Amino acid sequence: MSSEWPLWEVFIRGQHGLHHRHVGSLHAPDAEMAICNARDVYTRRNEGVSIWVVKSSDITASSPSEKGPLFEPSNAKVYRHPTFFEIPSEVGHM
Amino acid sequence: MYAQMVKAEGAKAREEMSEQERAFQDRIDRGEKIEPKDWMPEGYRKTLIRQIGQHAHSEIVGQLPEGNWITRAPTLERKAILLAKVQDEAGHGLYLYSAAETLGVSRDELLAALHGGRMKYSSIFNYPTLTWADIGMVGWLVDGAAIMNQVQLQKTSYGPYSRAMIRICKEESFHQRQGYDILMKMCLQGTPEQKAMAQDAMNRFWYPALMMFGPPDRDSVHSAQSMQWKIKINTNDELRQKFVDQTVPQAEYLGLTIPDPKLKWNDAKGGYDFSEPDWTEFFEVIAGNGPCNTERMEARITAWEDGAWFRKGLMAHARKRDARRAAARLAAE
Amino acid sequence: MPSLTDVMTADADLTRAPGIRTIAALGAAPENAFAEWLCRMGDNCLILGHRISEWCGHAPVLEEDIALANTALDLIGQTRLWLDLAGEVEGKGRSADTLAYLRDAAQFRNVLLVERPNGDFGHTLMRQFLFDAWHIEMLRALQSSADPRVAGIAAKAAKEVAYHLERSADLVIRLGDGTEESRARMQTALDRLWPYTGELFMGDAVDQAMAEAGIAPDPASLRAAWDSTVAEVMATATLVRPGGTFQHRGGKQGRHTEALGYILADMQFLQRAYPGAVW
């Protein structure tokens, strides 16, 4: 059996309450060690307050050939973006 | 550079390309990033694996010449800074191996290729660090040259490589400064002996640093394809010129002499004229005959082989834990 | 020449042991004992930090290389805090650097455990665990030190050391309960290092003075907590606590193993070869 440690993807939430963000990957024998390694590798400069790890092989990714069907419909839904709506300046910031 | 003489595969003129290849090239020309699951020509994938792999190997072999001096650093502060810096190199190796892994090769496979002599690392790390001034020189000249290359690679066409480069550049900003800081202390506040030590380091590192950018453009057979794919942005000679122009005033500030009698400002080209390094030496070092090739490879292989039981032991424990958890779940059901 | 029975007694009272200085020999001034004690704290961090920094670039896997360097960096940082304070208390104008780079082996006050050679990676981790398990108890106790400077350093260091212990304990468990080979290596490491753990809990006149002044705990008082941490980790790791009772000692009083001289030859080389130079 291979002794190569599996690959994990690392997600870190920084100080400012934003979402967890993918920062890179690393190897570890299991999830607990992946968390420890992520702390040592990816937060050397105080980058984060919360860490998620997920085995790379457990990630299901969209396939690039479906990029059109997956993402173009949302391009058409411009009303989802706040700039779609014109707000009279008299009402102030919204 | 950290990636010297990477053999690029499958150079093709536009009219020879398949429709798929042309579409791929168009995306690159538009400045789009290529991502792991996108279709890519096999040559692009292979060339990238070689280049990123070589870059990653350079980072971890590069830990060794500087690591030499961690235990001998002259103050507690210098010790901490150097250790943090060499630790960063390990981190950078890790980011780069991860980027290469998105191309379908594992880190262990890449390491096996390094240990088996099938992959190279930068020629510069086959030179010894003999004095503390060498640590300054490596930070200033070697990291300076590396940063020059890496800054442009942030714009490389392959997404994971580009992202790794962005992170690396951000972290490396202190590396060159710490080297220069060591030399300022020695050259501007130090004793004549320390100044002489710095000059000696300069004499030994100048030409090897120039070699880091790879052979002259006239002999660089693989550059055209790599530039077409934007996995290389500037030519070797462009970067070398930029490096010399940037470094000369910094050397003057330290009062160090660059060991090149032909070094002279050229108004017409707006840059310095300078002597080329001895390319025979460069090819010898690449071929394994540099002053420290044997020691560097031995150190890497020993670390890897001596650590095999450790890696296996942890993997075995993880499997036991998984099995125990599965059994506990089963029992609970 | 001490009698044979004296030398062979495992738990001989150290204040009566040969060659150990009494508080009177320290000049009876409490600040001398205090400076001496601070050097013990600083030297432990300095020498262990030095030892594990030797791994940088040579660890079995990149992730561990990076993690161990973090521990080394923490310890070097703590060294500076303890030794700067030692210099201040001593009042002779010596800085952390002067103390680290210009004392000879006999003036070093670290326990013998931290100067033991690295051995294999498992040996290094076992040494780390045995030390961390003591270090955390010491730092916890020091947070209520009568000296606010000591309490302050301890509070900062305790956060770092809690993580060191978490990692080293976890790795000892995993390697103990890993493969047959990893278990055997960890057991060997434990057996070899065990005789160097007793010194952590042996008090002498300096410790007594510190305890009386409310600056630091009596080392023996940390034993129970350390014992229980070690027992728990070893049980989970399927490792067997060695039965022998013999314990080496002397580091805290400046009598070291051969290893320290080599460490200092390396560490102090530049400062010794170029006296007075700035770096």
PDB file of N, CA, C and O in Angstrom, chain A residues 35-70:
ATOM      1  N   ILE A  35      -5.136  19.667   9.578  1.00  0.00           N
ATOM      2  CA  ILE A  35      -5.438  20.944  10.260  1.00  0.00           C
ATOM      3  C   ILE A  35      -4.168  21.509  10.915  1.00  0.00           C
ATOM      4  O   ILE A  35      -3.843  22.683  10.760  1.00  0.00           O
ATOM      5  N   CYS A  36      -3.459  20.633  11.621  1.00  0.00           N
ATOM      6  CA  CYS A  36      -2.217  21.079  12.274  1.00  0.00           C
ATOM      7  C   CYS A  36      -1.217  21.601  11.243  1.00  0.00           C
ATOM      8  O   CYS A  36      -0.634  22.665  11.411  1.00  0.00           O
ATOM      9  N   ASN A  37      -1.035  20.820  10.189  1.00  0.00           N
ATOM     10  CA  ASN A  37      -0.077  21.233   9.163  1.00  0.00           C
ATOM     11  C   ASN A  37      -0.501  22.542   8.507  1.00  0.00           C
ATOM     12  O   ASN A  37       0.335  23.384   8.190  1.00  0.00           O
ATOM     13  N   ALA A  38      -1.803  22.696   8.326  1.00  0.00           N
ATOM     14  CA  ALA A  38      -2.295  23.932   7.702  1.00  0.00           C
ATOM     15  C   ALA A  38      -1.973  25.124   8.588  1.00  0.00           C
ATOM     16  O   ALA A  38      -1.582  26.183   8.119  1.00  0.00           O
ATOM     17  N   ARG A  39      -2.114  24.919   9.887  1.00  0.00           N
ATOM     18  CA  ARG A  39      -1.779  26.005  10.812  1.00  0.00           C
ATOM     19  C   ARG A  39      -0.306  26.371  10.671  1.00  0.00           C
ATOM     20  O   ARG A  39       0.052  27.540  10.589  1.00  0.00           O
ATOM     21  N   ASP A  40       0.535  25.340  10.599  1.00  0.00           N
ATOM     22  CA  ASP A  40       1.967  25.626  10.538  1.00  0.00           C
ATOM     23  C   ASP A  40       2.408  26.167   9.179  1.00  0.00           C
ATOM     24  O   ASP A  40       3.318  26.968   9.094  1.00  0.00           O
ATOM     25  N   VAL A  41       1.751  25.679   8.115  1.00  0.00           N
ATOM     26  CA  VAL A  41       2.198  26.077   6.778  1.00  0.00           C
ATOM     27  C   VAL A  41       1.542  27.376   6.320  1.00  0.00           C
ATOM     28  O   VAL A  41       2.201  28.252   5.778  1.00  0.00           O
ATOM     29  N   TYR A  42       0.244  27.490   6.553  1.00  0.00           N
ATOM     30  CA  TYR A  42      -0.482  28.591   5.903  1.00  0.00           C
ATOM     31  C   TYR A  42      -0.838  29.745   6.834  1.00  0.00           C
ATOM     32  O   TYR A  42      -1.474  30.698   6.410  1.00  0.00           O
ATOM     33  N   THR A  43      -0.492  29.680   8.099  1.00  0.00           N
ATOM     34  CA  THR A  43      -0.780  30.838   8.959  1.00  0.00           C
ATOM     35  C   THR A  43       0.498  31.337   9.636  1.00  0.00           C
ATOM     36  O   THR A  43       0.471  31.816  10.755  1.00  0.00           O
ATOM     37  N   ARG A  44       1.630  31.223   8.910  1.00  0.00           N
ATOM     38  CA  ARG A  44       2.901  31.658   9.498  1.00  0.00           C
ATOM     39  C   ARG A  44       2.927  33.163   9.734  1.00  0.00           C
ATOM     40  O   ARG A  44       3.711  33.667  10.503  1.00  0.00           O
ATOM     41  N   ARG A  45       2.075  33.883   9.023  1.00  0.00           N
ATOM     42  CA  ARG A  45       2.066  35.331   9.187  1.00  0.00           C
ATOM     43  C   ARG A  45       0.708  35.802   9.708  1.00  0.00           C
ATOM     44  O   ARG A  45       0.190  36.814   9.265  1.00  0.00           O
ATOM     45  N   ASN A  46       0.142  35.044  10.623  1.00  0.00           N
ATOM     46  CA  ASN A  46      -1.100  35.488  11.256  1.00  0.00           C
ATOM     47  C   ASN A  46      -2.271  35.617  10.320  1.00  0.00           C
ATOM     48  O   ASN A  46      -3.116  36.490  10.490  1.00  0.00           O
ATOM     49  N   GLU A  47      -2.306  34.752   9.302  1.00  0.00           N
ATOM     50  CA  GLU A  47      -3.317  34.961   8.266  1.00  0.00           C
ATOM     51  C   GLU A  47      -4.726  34.562   8.658  1.00  0.00           C
ATOM     52  O   GLU A  47      -5.673  34.993   8.033  1.00  0.00           O
ATOM     53  N   GLY A  48      -4.875  33.699   9.656  1.00  0.00           N
ATOM     54  CA  GLY A  48      -6.224  33.180   9.807  1.00  0.00           C
ATOM     55  C   GLY A  48      -6.671  32.909  11.219  1.00  0.00           C
ATOM     56  O   GLY A  48      -5.891  32.843  12.154  1.00  0.00           O
ATOM     57  N   VAL A  49      -7.971  32.760  11.373  1.00  0.00           N
ATOM     58  CA  VAL A  49      -8.523  32.402  12.670  1.00  0.00           C
ATOM     59  C   VAL A  49      -9.304  31.086  12.618  1.00  0.00           C
ATOM     60  O   VAL A  49      -9.640  30.523  13.640  1.00  0.00           O
ATOM     61  N   SER A  50      -9.617  30.622  11.416  1.00  0.00           N
ATOM     62  CA  SER A  50     -10.354  29.363  11.305  1.00  0.00           C
ATOM     63  C   SER A  50      -9.886  28.614  10.065  1.00  0.00           C
ATOM     64  O   SER A  50      -9.655  29.215   9.027  1.00  0.00           O
ATOM     65  N   ILE A  51      -9.718  27.306  10.223  1.00  0.00           N
ATOM     66  CA  ILE A  51      -9.177  26.505   9.115  1.00  0.00           C
ATOM     67  C   ILE A  51     -10.141  25.372   8.770  1.00  0.00           C
ATOM     68  O   ILE A  51     -10.657  24.692   9.674  1.00  0.00           O
ATOM     69  N   TRP A  52     -10.398  25.170   7.499  1.00  0.00           N
ATOM     70  CA  TRP A  52     -11.081  23.972   7.025  1.00  0.00           C
ATOM     71  C   TRP A  52     -10.103  23.199   6.166  1.00  0.00           C
ATOM     72  O   TRP A  52      -9.320  23.809   5.419  1.00  0.00           O
ATOM     73  N   VAL A  53     -10.169  21.876   6.234  1.00  0.00           N
ATOM     74  CA  VAL A  53      -9.421  21.074   5.264  1.00  0.00           C
ATOM     75  C   VAL A  53     -10.371  20.055   4.649  1.00  0.00           C
ATOM     76  O   VAL A  53     -11.299  19.590   5.309  1.00  0.00           O
ATOM     77  N   VAL A  54     -10.140  19.751   3.407  1.00  0.00           N
ATOM     78  CA  VAL A  54     -10.938  18.715   2.756  1.00  0.00           C
ATOM     79  C   VAL A  54     -10.027  17.933   1.818  1.00  0.00           C
ATOM     80  O   VAL A  54      -9.157  18.511   1.172  1.00  0.00           O
ATOM     81  N   LYS A  55     -10.202  16.643   1.836  1.00  0.00           N
ATOM     82  CA  LYS A  55      -9.378  15.795   0.983  1.00  0.00           C
ATOM     83  C   LYS A  55      -9.596  16.200  -0.471  1.00  0.00           C
ATOM     84  O   LYS A  55     -10.743  16.293  -0.917  1.00  0.00           O
ATOM     85  N   SER A  56      -8.531  16.423  -1.192  1.00  0.00           N
ATOM     86  CA  SER A  56      -8.660  16.881  -2.582  1.00  0.00           C
ATOM     87  C   SER A  56      -9.523  15.927  -3.398  1.00  0.00           C
ATOM     88  O   SER A  56     -10.313  16.354  -4.238  1.00  0.00           O
ATOM     89  N   SER A  57      -9.371  14.627  -3.107  1.00  0.00           N
ATOM     90  CA  SER A  57     -10.110  13.658  -3.921  1.00  0.00           C
ATOM     91  C   SER A  57     -11.608  13.693  -3.616  1.00  0.00           C
ATOM     92  O   SER A  57     -12.408  13.137  -4.355  1.00  0.00           O
ATOM     93  N   ASP A  58     -12.011  14.345  -2.529  1.00  0.00           N
ATOM     94  CA  ASP A  58     -13.437  14.438  -2.198  1.00  0.00           C
ATOM     95  C   ASP A  58     -14.113  15.656  -2.816  1.00  0.00           C
ATOM     96  O   ASP A  58     -15.302  15.878  -2.601  1.00  0.00           O
ATOM     97  N   ILE A  59     -13.344  16.455  -3.523  1.00  0.00           N
ATOM     98  CA  ILE A  59     -13.938  17.653  -4.117  1.00  0.00           C
ATOM     99  C   ILE A  59     -14.518  17.307  -5.483  1.00  0.00           C
ATOM    100  O   ILE A  59     -13.861  16.675  -6.299  1.00  0.00           O
ATOM    101  N   THR A  60     -15.763  17.682  -5.679  1.00  0.00           N
ATOM    102  CA  THR A  60     -16.352  17.546  -7.005  1.00  0.00           C
ATOM    103  C   THR A  60     -16.304  18.921  -7.657  1.00  0.00           C
ATOM    104  O   THR A  60     -16.809  19.889  -7.084  1.00  0.00           O
ATOM    105  N   ALA A  61     -15.664  18.986  -8.798  1.00  0.00           N
ATOM    106  CA  ALA A  61     -15.510  20.285  -9.450  1.00  0.00           C
ATOM    107  C   ALA A  61     -16.352  20.327 -10.712  1.00  0.00           C
ATOM    108  O   ALA A  61     -16.579  19.298 -11.352  1.00  0.00           O
ATOM    109  N   SER A  62     -16.816  21.515 -11.046  1.00  0.00           N
ATOM    110  CA  SER A  62     -17.537  21.660 -12.310  1.00  0.00           C
ATOM    111  C   SER A  62     -16.560  21.415 -13.441  1.00  0.00           C
ATOM    112  O   SER A  62     -15.371  21.681 -13.303  1.00  0.00           O
ATOM    113  N   SER A  63     -17.074  20.880 -14.509  1.00  0.00           N
ATOM    114  CA  SER A  63     -16.179  20.600 -15.626  1.00  0.00           C
ATOM    115  C   SER A  63     -16.130  21.814 -16.547  1.00  0.00           C
ATOM    116  O   SER A  63     -17.143  22.454 -16.789  1.00  0.00           O
ATOM    117  N   PRO A  64     -14.934  22.145 -17.007  1.00  0.00           N
ATOM    118  CA  PRO A  64     -14.775  23.376 -17.783  1.00  0.00           C
ATOM    119  C   PRO A  64     -15.653  23.397 -19.038  1.00  0.00           C
ATOM    120  O   PRO A  64     -16.084  24.459 -19.470  1.00  0.00           O
ATOM    121  N   SER A  65     -15.951  22.219 -19.605  1.00  0.00           N
ATOM    122  CA  SER A  65     -16.746  22.204 -20.827  1.00  0.00           C
ATOM    123  C   SER A  65     -18.188  22.631 -20.540  1.00  0.00           C
ATOM    124  O   SER A  65     -18.922  23.018 -21.422  1.00  0.00           O
ATOM    125  N   GLU A  66     -18.598  22.540 -19.251  1.00  0.00           N
ATOM    126  CA  GLU A  66     -19.946  22.972 -18.888  1.00  0.00           C
ATOM    127  C   GLU A  66     -19.966  24.415 -18.407  1.00  0.00           C
ATOM    128  O   GLU A  66     -20.949  24.882 -17.871  1.00  0.00           O
ATOM    129  N   LYS A  67     -18.823  25.081 -18.575  1.00  0.00           N
ATOM    130  CA  LYS A  67     -18.701  26.443 -18.079  1.00  0.00           C
ATOM    131  C   LYS A  67     -19.822  27.310 -18.626  1.00  0.00           C
ATOM    132  O   LYS A  67     -20.427  28.081 -17.899  1.00  0.00           O
ATOM    133  N   GLY A  68     -20.101  27.132 -19.922  1.00  0.00           N
ATOM    134  CA  GLY A  68     -21.174  27.898 -20.545  1.00  0.00           C
ATOM    135  C   GLY A  68     -22.488  27.690 -19.815  1.00  0.00           C
ATOM    136  O   GLY A  68     -22.981  28.597 -19.134  1.00  0.00           O
ATOM    137  N   PRO A  69     -23.045  26.471 -19.876  1.00  0.00           N
ATOM    138  CA  PRO A  69     -24.339  26.216 -19.243  1.00  0.00           C
ATOM    139  C   PRO A  69     -24.380  26.573 -17.759  1.00  0.00           C
ATOM    140  O   PRO A  69     -25.398  27.025 -17.258  1.00  0.00           O
ATOM    141  N   LEU A  70     -23.288  26.351 -17.043  1.00  0.00           N
ATOM    142  CA  LEU A  70     -23.325  26.599 -15.598  1.00  0.00           C
ATOM    143  C   LEU A  70     -23.346  28.069 -15.236  1.00  0.00           C
ATOM    144  O   LEU A  70     -24.003  28.476 -14.306  1.00  0.00           O
TER     145      LEU A  70
END
